Coordinates of C-alpha atoms and ligand atoms in Angstrom, one line a residue:
Chain A
X1 CA -50.7 29.7 -60.9
X2 CA -48.1 31.9 -62.1
X3 CA -45.0 29.5 -62.3
X4 CA -43.8 27.6 -64.7
X5 CA -40.9 25.0 -64.7
X6 CA -38.3 26.1 -67.0
X7 CA -36.6 24.3 -69.7
X8 CA -32.5 23.9 -69.5
X9 CA -31.4 26.4 -71.6
X10 CA -28.8 24.7 -73.5
X11 CA -28.5 20.6 -73.8
X12 CA -27.7 18.2 -71.0
X13 CA -24.2 17.6 -72.6
X14 CA -23.5 21.1 -73.0
X15 CA -21.3 22.4 -70.2
X16 CA -19.2 19.0 -70.4
X17 CA -16.8 18.2 -69.4
X18 CA -16.7 20.6 -66.4
X19 CA -20.5 19.2 -65.7
X20 CA -21.3 15.7 -67.1
X21 CA -24.7 15.0 -69.0
X22 CA -25.9 12.6 -66.8
X23 CA -25.7 15.0 -63.7
X24 CA -27.4 18.1 -65.6
X25 CA -30.1 15.2 -66.7
X26 CA -31.0 14.3 -63.4
X27 CA -30.6 17.5 -61.6
X28 CA -32.8 19.3 -64.0
X29 CA -35.6 16.6 -64.7
X30 CA -35.1 15.0 -61.2
X31 CA -34.1 17.2 -58.3
X32 CA -35.5 20.5 -59.7
X33 CA -38.4 19.2 -61.1
X34 CA -39.3 17.6 -57.8
X35 CA -38.6 21.1 -56.0
X36 CA -41.1 22.6 -58.5
X37 CA -43.6 20.1 -57.9
X38 CA -43.5 20.2 -54.6
X39 CA -43.6 23.9 -54.3
X40 CA -46.5 24.2 -56.5
X41 CA -48.6 21.4 -54.3
X42 CA -47.6 23.2 -51.2
X43 CA -48.6 26.9 -52.5
X44 CA -52.1 25.7 -54.2
X45 CA -55.0 26.6 -52.8
X46 CA -53.5 29.0 -50.3
X47 CA -52.7 32.7 -50.0
X48 CA -49.2 32.4 -51.3
X49 CA -50.5 30.9 -54.6
X50 CA -50.7 34.6 -56.4
X51 CA -47.7 35.9 -54.9
X52 CA -44.1 36.5 -56.3
X53 CA -41.3 34.1 -55.0
X54 CA -39.9 37.6 -53.9
X55 CA -42.8 38.2 -51.7
X56 CA -43.1 34.7 -50.4
X57 CA -39.5 34.5 -49.4
X58 CA -39.3 38.0 -47.8
X59 CA -41.8 36.0 -45.5
X60 CA -40.4 32.9 -45.6
X61 CA -39.8 32.2 -41.7
X62 CA -44.1 32.5 -41.4
X63 CA -44.2 29.9 -44.5
X64 CA -44.2 25.9 -44.3
X65 CA -41.1 24.0 -44.2
X66 CA -42.4 22.4 -47.6
X67 CA -42.5 26.0 -49.2
X68 CA -39.4 27.3 -47.7
X69 CA -37.3 24.1 -49.2
X70 CA -39.2 23.6 -52.1
X71 CA -39.8 27.4 -53.5
X72 CA -35.8 27.9 -52.4
X73 CA -35.0 24.7 -54.6
X74 CA -37.2 26.0 -57.0
X75 CA -35.8 29.6 -57.3
X76 CA -32.3 28.5 -56.8
X77 CA -32.1 25.9 -59.7
X78 CA -33.5 28.8 -62.1
X79 CA -30.9 31.1 -61.0
X80 CA -28.0 28.5 -61.5
X81 CA -29.3 27.2 -65.0
X82 CA -29.2 30.9 -66.2
X83 CA -25.7 32.0 -64.9
X84 CA -24.1 29.0 -66.5
X85 CA -23.4 28.2 -69.8
X86 CA -21.5 26.4 -72.3
X87 CA -19.6 29.5 -74.0
X88 CA -19.0 30.7 -70.3
X89 CA -15.7 31.5 -68.4
X90 CA -13.4 34.5 -68.4
X91 CA -14.2 37.5 -66.3
X92 CA -17.1 40.2 -65.9
X93 CA -16.5 43.7 -67.7
X94 CA -18.0 47.0 -67.3
X95 CA -19.8 48.1 -64.0
X96 CA -20.1 44.5 -62.6
X97 CA -16.0 44.2 -62.8
X98 CA -15.5 47.5 -61.3
X99 CA -17.5 46.9 -58.2
X100 CA -16.3 43.3 -58.0
X101 CA -13.0 45.1 -57.7
X102 CA -14.2 47.7 -55.4
X103 CA -15.9 45.4 -53.1
X104 CA -13.3 42.5 -52.9
X105 CA -9.8 44.0 -54.2
X106 CA -9.6 41.9 -57.2
X107 CA -11.3 39.7 -59.4
X108 CA -9.2 37.0 -58.3
X109 CA -9.8 38.2 -54.5
X110 CA -13.3 38.3 -55.2
X111 CA -12.9 34.6 -56.7
X112 CA -10.8 33.0 -53.8
X113 CA -13.8 34.5 -51.3
X114 CA -16.4 32.9 -53.3
X115 CA -14.5 29.7 -53.5
X116 CA -14.1 29.8 -49.6
X117 CA -18.0 30.2 -49.3
X118 CA -18.4 27.1 -51.3
X119 CA -15.7 25.1 -50.0
X120 CA -16.9 25.5 -46.2
X121 CA -20.6 25.3 -46.5
X122 CA -20.8 22.2 -44.5
X123 CA -23.1 19.9 -45.6
X124 CA -25.9 20.6 -48.5
X125 CA -26.0 24.6 -49.6
X126 CA -25.3 27.4 -51.9
X127 CA -22.8 30.0 -52.2
X128 CA -23.9 33.7 -53.4
X129 CA -22.8 36.7 -54.8
X130 CA -25.4 39.1 -54.1
X131 CA -26.4 43.1 -54.3
X132 CA -27.7 44.3 -50.7
X133 CA -30.1 46.7 -50.2
X134 CA -27.6 49.8 -50.3
X135 CA -26.2 48.1 -53.5
X136 CA -23.2 46.8 -52.6
X137 CA -22.5 43.4 -53.6
X138 CA -21.5 40.6 -51.1
X139 CA -20.4 36.9 -50.5
X140 CA -21.8 34.2 -48.6
X141 CA -23.5 30.8 -48.4
X142 CA -26.4 29.5 -47.4
X143 CA -27.6 25.8 -46.3
X144 CA -30.0 23.7 -47.9
X145 CA -32.4 25.2 -50.4
X146 CA -32.1 28.6 -48.3
X147 CA -31.1 31.5 -50.3
X148 CA -30.6 35.7 -49.6
X149 CA -34.0 36.6 -50.5
X150 CA -35.2 34.7 -47.6
X151 CA -36.0 37.0 -44.4
X152 CA -33.9 33.9 -42.5
X153 CA -30.7 34.5 -44.4
X154 CA -28.1 36.2 -42.2
X155 CA -26.8 38.5 -45.3
X156 CA -30.0 39.2 -47.1
X157 CA -29.8 40.8 -50.9
X158 CA -30.6 39.7 -54.3
X159 CA -28.5 36.6 -55.4
X160 CA -27.2 37.6 -59.0
X161 CA -25.2 34.3 -59.0
X162 CA -25.1 31.0 -57.3
X163 CA -23.6 28.0 -57.1
X164 CA -24.7 24.9 -55.9
X165 CA -23.0 22.9 -53.4
X166 CA -25.5 19.8 -52.7
X167 CA -23.6 16.6 -53.6
X168 CA -26.1 16.0 -56.2
X169 CA -24.3 18.8 -58.1
X170 CA -20.9 17.3 -58.2
X171 CA -20.9 13.6 -56.9
X172 CA -21.0 11.5 -60.2
X173 CA -18.3 13.6 -61.8
X174 CA -16.4 14.4 -58.5
X175 CA -17.4 12.6 -55.8
X176 CA -15.6 13.9 -52.8
X177 CA -13.7 16.5 -54.2
X178 CA -16.0 19.4 -54.0
X179 CA -13.3 21.9 -54.6
X180 CA -12.7 20.2 -58.2
X181 CA -16.0 21.3 -59.3
X182 CA -16.1 24.6 -57.9
X183 CA -12.9 25.4 -59.9
X184 CA -14.5 23.8 -63.1
X185 CA -17.3 26.3 -62.3
X186 CA -15.7 29.0 -63.3
X187 CA -15.0 27.8 -66.9
X188 CA -19.0 27.9 -67.1
X189 CA -19.7 31.3 -65.8
X190 CA -21.8 33.3 -68.0
X191 CA -21.0 36.6 -67.0
X192 CA -23.3 38.6 -69.6
X193 CA -26.2 37.2 -67.4
X194 CA -24.7 37.7 -64.2
X195 CA -24.0 41.3 -65.3
X196 CA -27.5 41.6 -66.4
X197 CA -29.0 40.1 -63.0
X198 CA -26.6 43.1 -61.3
X199 CA -28.1 45.8 -63.3
X200 CA -31.6 44.9 -62.5
X201 CA -31.0 44.1 -58.8
X202 CA -29.5 47.5 -58.5
X203 CA -32.0 50.1 -56.8
Chain B
X1 CA 4.6 4.7 -27.7
X2 CA 1.2 4.4 -27.6
X3 CA 0.6 6.7 -30.3
X4 CA 3.4 5.0 -32.2
X5 CA 2.0 1.9 -31.4
X6 CA -1.2 3.1 -32.6
X7 CA 0.0 5.1 -35.8
X8 CA 1.9 1.4 -36.4
X9 CA -0.9 -0.7 -36.1
X10 CA -3.3 2.1 -38.0
X11 CA 0.0 1.6 -41.1
X12 CA -0.6 -1.8 -41.7
X13 CA -4.2 -1.7 -41.4
X14 CA -3.9 0.5 -44.4
X15 CA -2.0 -2.5 -46.2
X16 CA -4.4 -4.7 -45.8
X17 CA -7.3 -2.6 -46.8
X18 CA -8.1 -5.0 -49.2
X19 CA -8.9 -8.0 -47.2
X20 CA -8.8 -11.4 -48.4
X21 CA -12.0 -13.5 -48.1
X22 CA -10.0 -16.3 -46.1
X23 CA -9.2 -13.8 -43.0
X24 CA -13.1 -12.5 -43.3
X25 CA -14.3 -16.1 -42.6
X26 CA -11.8 -16.8 -40.1
X27 CA -12.9 -13.4 -38.4
X28 CA -16.8 -14.3 -38.4
X29 CA -16.4 -17.9 -36.9
X30 CA -14.5 -15.8 -33.9
X31 CA -17.2 -15.4 -31.3
X32 CA -18.3 -11.8 -31.1
X33 CA -17.7 -10.2 -27.5
X34 CA -20.5 -8.6 -26.3
X35 CA -20.9 -4.9 -27.9
X36 CA -17.7 -5.7 -30.4
X37 CA -19.1 -8.1 -32.7
X38 CA -18.7 -6.6 -36.0
X39 CA -15.3 -4.5 -36.1
X40 CA -13.0 -7.1 -34.8
X41 CA -13.7 -9.0 -38.2
X42 CA -10.5 -8.0 -39.4
X43 CA -7.4 -8.8 -36.9
X44 CA -4.8 -6.3 -36.5
X45 CA -7.0 -3.5 -37.0
X46 CA -7.5 -0.9 -34.5
X47 CA -10.9 -1.5 -33.0
X48 CA -13.4 1.5 -32.3
X49 CA -16.7 0.8 -32.5
X50 CA -18.0 3.4 -30.1
X51 CA -19.1 0.7 -27.3
X52 CA -17.6 -0.6 -24.5
X53 CA -14.5 1.2 -22.9
X54 CA -14.6 3.6 -26.4
X55 CA -17.1 5.2 -24.6
X56 CA -14.9 6.1 -22.3
X57 CA -11.6 7.0 -24.1
X58 CA -10.3 10.4 -24.5
X59 CA -10.9 11.3 -28.4
X60 CA -7.5 12.0 -29.1
X61 CA -6.7 8.3 -28.5
X62 CA -9.4 6.9 -30.8
X63 CA -8.0 5.0 -34.1
X64 CA -9.5 5.4 -37.4
X65 CA -11.0 1.9 -37.6
X66 CA -10.8 -0.7 -40.0
X67 CA -13.7 -1.5 -42.1
X68 CA -15.6 -4.9 -40.9
X69 CA -15.8 -6.2 -44.3
X70 CA -14.2 -5.7 -47.9
X71 CA -15.6 -2.6 -49.5
X72 CA -18.0 -5.0 -52.1
X73 CA -19.2 -6.8 -49.4
X74 CA -22.6 -4.6 -49.1
X75 CA -23.3 -5.5 -52.8
X76 CA -26.0 -4.8 -54.2
X77 CA -27.5 -2.7 -51.8
X78 CA -24.4 -0.6 -51.6
X79 CA -22.0 -0.4 -54.4
X80 CA -18.6 -1.4 -54.0
X81 CA -17.3 2.7 -55.2
X82 CA -19.7 3.9 -52.6
X83 CA -18.3 1.9 -49.6
X84 CA -14.4 2.8 -50.8
X85 CA -15.2 6.5 -51.3
X86 CA -17.1 7.0 -48.2
X87 CA -14.9 5.1 -46.0
X88 CA -11.7 6.1 -47.2
X89 CA -12.3 9.4 -48.1
X90 CA -15.3 10.7 -46.5
X91 CA -14.8 9.3 -43.1
X92 CA -11.2 9.6 -42.9
X93 CA -11.6 13.3 -43.7
X94 CA -13.7 13.5 -40.8
X95 CA -11.2 11.8 -38.7
X96 CA -8.0 13.7 -40.1
X97 CA -9.9 17.0 -39.3
X98 CA -11.0 16.6 -36.0
X99 CA -7.7 15.4 -34.7
X100 CA -5.8 18.5 -36.5
X101 CA -8.8 20.1 -34.5
X102 CA -7.5 19.3 -31.0
X103 CA -4.0 20.6 -32.0
X104 CA -5.6 23.8 -31.8
X105 CA -7.5 23.1 -28.7
X106 CA -5.8 20.4 -26.6
X107 CA -8.3 20.5 -23.5
X108 CA -10.6 18.8 -26.3
X109 CA -8.6 16.0 -26.8
X110 CA -8.5 14.5 -23.2
X111 CA -12.4 14.5 -23.6
X112 CA -14.6 11.7 -24.3
X113 CA -16.8 11.6 -27.1
X114 CA -19.6 11.3 -24.7
X115 CA -18.5 14.5 -22.8
X116 CA -17.4 16.3 -26.1
X117 CA -20.8 15.9 -27.9
X118 CA -22.8 16.6 -24.8
X119 CA -21.4 20.4 -24.5
X120 CA -20.6 20.7 -28.3
X121 CA -21.9 23.9 -28.5
X122 CA -19.2 25.0 -26.6
X123 CA -16.4 24.4 -28.8
X124 CA -15.5 25.4 -32.3
X125 CA -17.9 24.1 -35.2
X126 CA -15.0 21.8 -36.8
X127 CA -15.6 19.4 -33.8
X128 CA -19.1 19.4 -34.1
X129 CA -18.8 18.6 -37.8
X130 CA -16.0 16.6 -37.9
X131 CA -15.9 14.6 -34.8
X132 CA -19.6 14.0 -35.3
X133 CA -18.7 12.7 -38.6
X134 CA -16.3 10.5 -37.3
X135 CA -18.1 8.7 -34.8
X136 CA -21.5 8.7 -36.8
X137 CA -19.7 6.7 -39.6
X138 CA -18.0 4.1 -37.1
X139 CA -21.9 3.8 -36.1
X140 CA -22.7 3.2 -39.3
X141 CA -20.4 0.7 -40.7
X142 CA -20.7 -1.2 -37.4
X143 CA -24.5 -1.5 -38.1
X144 CA -24.0 -3.2 -41.5
X145 CA -22.7 -6.5 -42.3
X146 CA -22.9 -8.6 -45.4
X147 CA -24.8 -11.0 -43.9
X148 CA -27.3 -8.4 -42.6
X149 CA -30.8 -8.3 -42.5
X150 CA -33.9 -10.3 -41.0
X151 CA -35.2 -8.8 -37.6
X152 CA -34.3 -7.9 -33.8
X153 CA -34.8 -10.1 -31.4
X154 CA -35.2 -10.7 -27.5
X155 CA -34.9 -7.6 -25.5
X156 CA -34.5 -5.1 -27.7
X157 CA -37.2 -6.4 -29.9
X158 CA -39.6 -6.3 -27.2
X159 CA -39.1 -2.8 -26.6
X160 CA -39.4 -2.0 -30.1
X161 CA -42.9 -3.7 -29.9
X162 CA -43.5 -2.0 -26.5
X163 CA -42.4 1.4 -28.2
X164 CA -43.9 1.7 -31.3
X165 CA -46.5 -1.2 -31.5
X166 CA -45.0 -3.3 -34.1
X167 CA -41.6 -4.2 -35.7
X168 CA -43.4 -2.8 -39.1
X169 CA -44.6 0.5 -37.3
X170 CA -40.8 0.9 -35.9
X171 CA -39.5 0.3 -39.7
X172 CA -41.8 2.9 -41.1
X173 CA -41.3 5.4 -38.7
X174 CA -37.3 5.1 -39.2
X175 CA -37.9 5.5 -42.8
X176 CA -40.1 8.3 -42.5
X177 CA -37.5 10.0 -40.5
X178 CA -34.5 9.3 -42.9
X179 CA -36.8 10.4 -45.9
X180 CA -37.8 13.4 -44.7
X181 CA -34.6 14.7 -43.3
X182 CA -34.2 17.7 -45.8
X183 CA -30.3 18.1 -47.0
X184 CA -27.4 16.0 -45.4
X185 CA -27.9 14.2 -42.1
X186 CA -29.0 11.1 -40.3
X187 CA -31.7 9.1 -39.2
X188 CA -31.4 7.4 -35.7
X189 CA -32.7 4.9 -33.2
X190 CA -31.6 5.6 -29.8
X191 CA -32.2 5.1 -26.1
X192 CA -33.6 8.3 -24.5
X193 CA -30.9 9.4 -21.8
X194 CA -33.4 10.6 -19.6
X195 CA -36.1 7.8 -19.7
X196 CA -34.4 5.1 -21.1
X197 CA -36.8 4.6 -23.9
X198 CA -36.1 4.0 -27.5
X199 CA -36.9 6.7 -29.8
X200 CA -36.6 7.9 -33.4
X201 CA -35.0 11.0 -34.6
X202 CA -33.0 12.7 -37.3
X203 CA -30.3 15.1 -37.2
X204 CA -28.8 17.6 -40.0
X205 CA -25.1 17.4 -41.3
X206 CA -22.9 15.4 -38.9
X207 CA -24.8 16.4 -35.8
X208 CA -26.3 13.3 -33.5
X209 CA -28.4 12.8 -30.3
X210 CA -25.4 12.5 -28.0
X211 CA -24.9 16.2 -29.2
X212 CA -26.5 19.2 -26.8
X213 CA -28.0 20.5 -30.0
X214 CA -30.6 18.1 -30.1
X215 CA -34.6 18.3 -28.4
X216 CA -34.1 14.9 -27.1
X217 CA -30.6 13.4 -26.2
X218 CA -30.2 9.7 -26.7
X219 CA -27.4 7.1 -27.0
X220 CA -27.7 5.9 -30.8
X221 CA -28.1 2.3 -31.7
X222 CA -29.0 2.4 -35.0
X223 CA -27.9 5.4 -37.5
X224 CA -28.6 5.7 -41.6
X225 CA -26.6 8.3 -43.3
X226 CA -28.4 10.3 -45.5
X227 CA -26.1 12.5 -47.2
X228 CA -26.2 12.1 -50.8
X229 CA -22.6 10.9 -50.9
X230 CA -24.1 7.8 -48.9
X231 CA -26.1 6.5 -52.2
X232 CA -25.5 9.3 -54.9
X233 CA -23.5 7.0 -57.4
X234 CA -26.0 4.1 -57.2
X235 CA -29.5 5.4 -56.3
X236 CA -28.8 9.1 -57.5
X237 CA -32.2 10.9 -56.4
X238 CA -33.8 8.0 -55.1
X239 CA -33.0 8.4 -51.6
X240 CA -36.2 6.3 -50.6
X241 CA -34.9 3.0 -52.5
X242 CA -31.6 3.3 -50.3
X243 CA -33.3 3.5 -47.3
X244 CA -35.8 0.4 -48.1
X245 CA -32.7 -1.5 -49.1
X246 CA -30.5 -0.8 -46.2
X247 CA -32.3 -3.1 -44.0
X248 CA -31.4 -6.0 -45.9
X249 CA -27.4 -5.3 -44.7
X250 CA -28.6 -4.2 -41.1
X251 CA -26.7 -5.8 -38.4
X252 CA -29.0 -6.4 -35.9
X253 CA -26.7 -8.3 -33.6
X254 CA -24.7 -4.8 -33.3
X255 CA -27.9 -3.1 -32.7
X256 CA -28.7 -5.4 -30.0
X257 CA -25.5 -5.5 -28.2
X258 CA -25.4 -1.6 -28.0
X259 CA -28.7 -2.0 -26.4
X260 CA -27.4 -4.3 -24.0
X261 CA -24.5 -2.5 -23.1
X262 CA -26.3 0.9 -22.7
X263 CA -28.1 -0.5 -19.9
X264 CA -24.9 -1.8 -18.1
X265 CA -22.2 1.2 -18.6
X266 CA -25.4 4.1 -18.6
X267 CA -24.8 4.8 -14.9
X268 CA -21.2 5.5 -15.6
X269 CA -22.1 8.0 -18.1
X270 CA -24.5 9.8 -16.0
Ligands
FE2_301 FE1 -29.3 21.6 -56.8
FE2_302 FE1 -21.4 9.5 -44.5

């Protein structure tokens, strides 16, 4: 088994006031943990056991719903915790900043597009910034715990930044006000990590 | 004129959102009409229950119905804050959004919910999401009561036992459907439109068994909302607890009335 449940890279209250301590704690120790445990149970003793997540996602249409939902939930939250941070916010620099301007017009235009993707995803899901096979950037959203690495996704690529818009991600603090949560998210983005993900995703 | 009148009634209803218990008591003592037991609990509140003549009215004419009890009436199963936000924000937003959508495709406004849902894939997604969300929540509020709980009786109970073997087995299957719906959605007990048999199903997001998106179409009698917003403030990740507790507020009289009414109105639908 080559999968491990990651510790949160900061304290549960580190993202206050934008994301409250209780939400972080339940989100990490209950939701994320449950995805991990169920994913491990679903692949244990199967041929998927020794594959990488990327390999599993590339053929997810052939896997069970348990692998898709929980494998997705495991990976998506790993990425989510990583790209957030107590010292986040601001704007990207360097190559990623240039590419964002090139792809979307400006950083502000990119934010608008990403906000729309996150706000308009009806029901549970995620908004993504990904790098497509031709190295171009793209913003999209996915339902439930799907992600752009999955062969079922309509805009496939390598996600370098994701925003969880399941109600569990924001309901204790924001209730029905998802747009407020999305706005708060920008204060937390760890652009260094997103840039790092970007460099690694380039082919 | 009719619209004006409805608006006026709705405005009055808003003022009455904090109902006093006297009004509730008075309303409770009124003998419920078949098919409309719960919503009439608050007088001067526009009635829309998704039953009776509501099956045939145009979606543009449906009012935003009053909540048939106070916000805290479902405690301790569902907390006051959850009911208030769920009814006054989520449900109302679905209502406002589908009314707004009618402005851009007026032909849909003339359809009944039954007709619209039966061909929902032919219309913009906003109808599927928001007219669905409106209708489903009407059912949900009507399906619950502060005096809920117990078991069904009569013809509905007979049909449940005939179909599922026992009431307990029905409960188990319904709970499974509600627990295993991944992400946002609903679990349902419906009457199969083709065979008139009871069946359990679940749907994603704000879909429902009347929509032509489902494998098996049915008329919903009982629906449980398993979007996280329905339970998160009180139960967080513990959806199964919410589902188990739901039975204690379930208004079986409402479910039974819907079942009876299905058979009296079904010929007009087909
Ligand atoms: Fe999440
Ligand atoms: Fe709801």
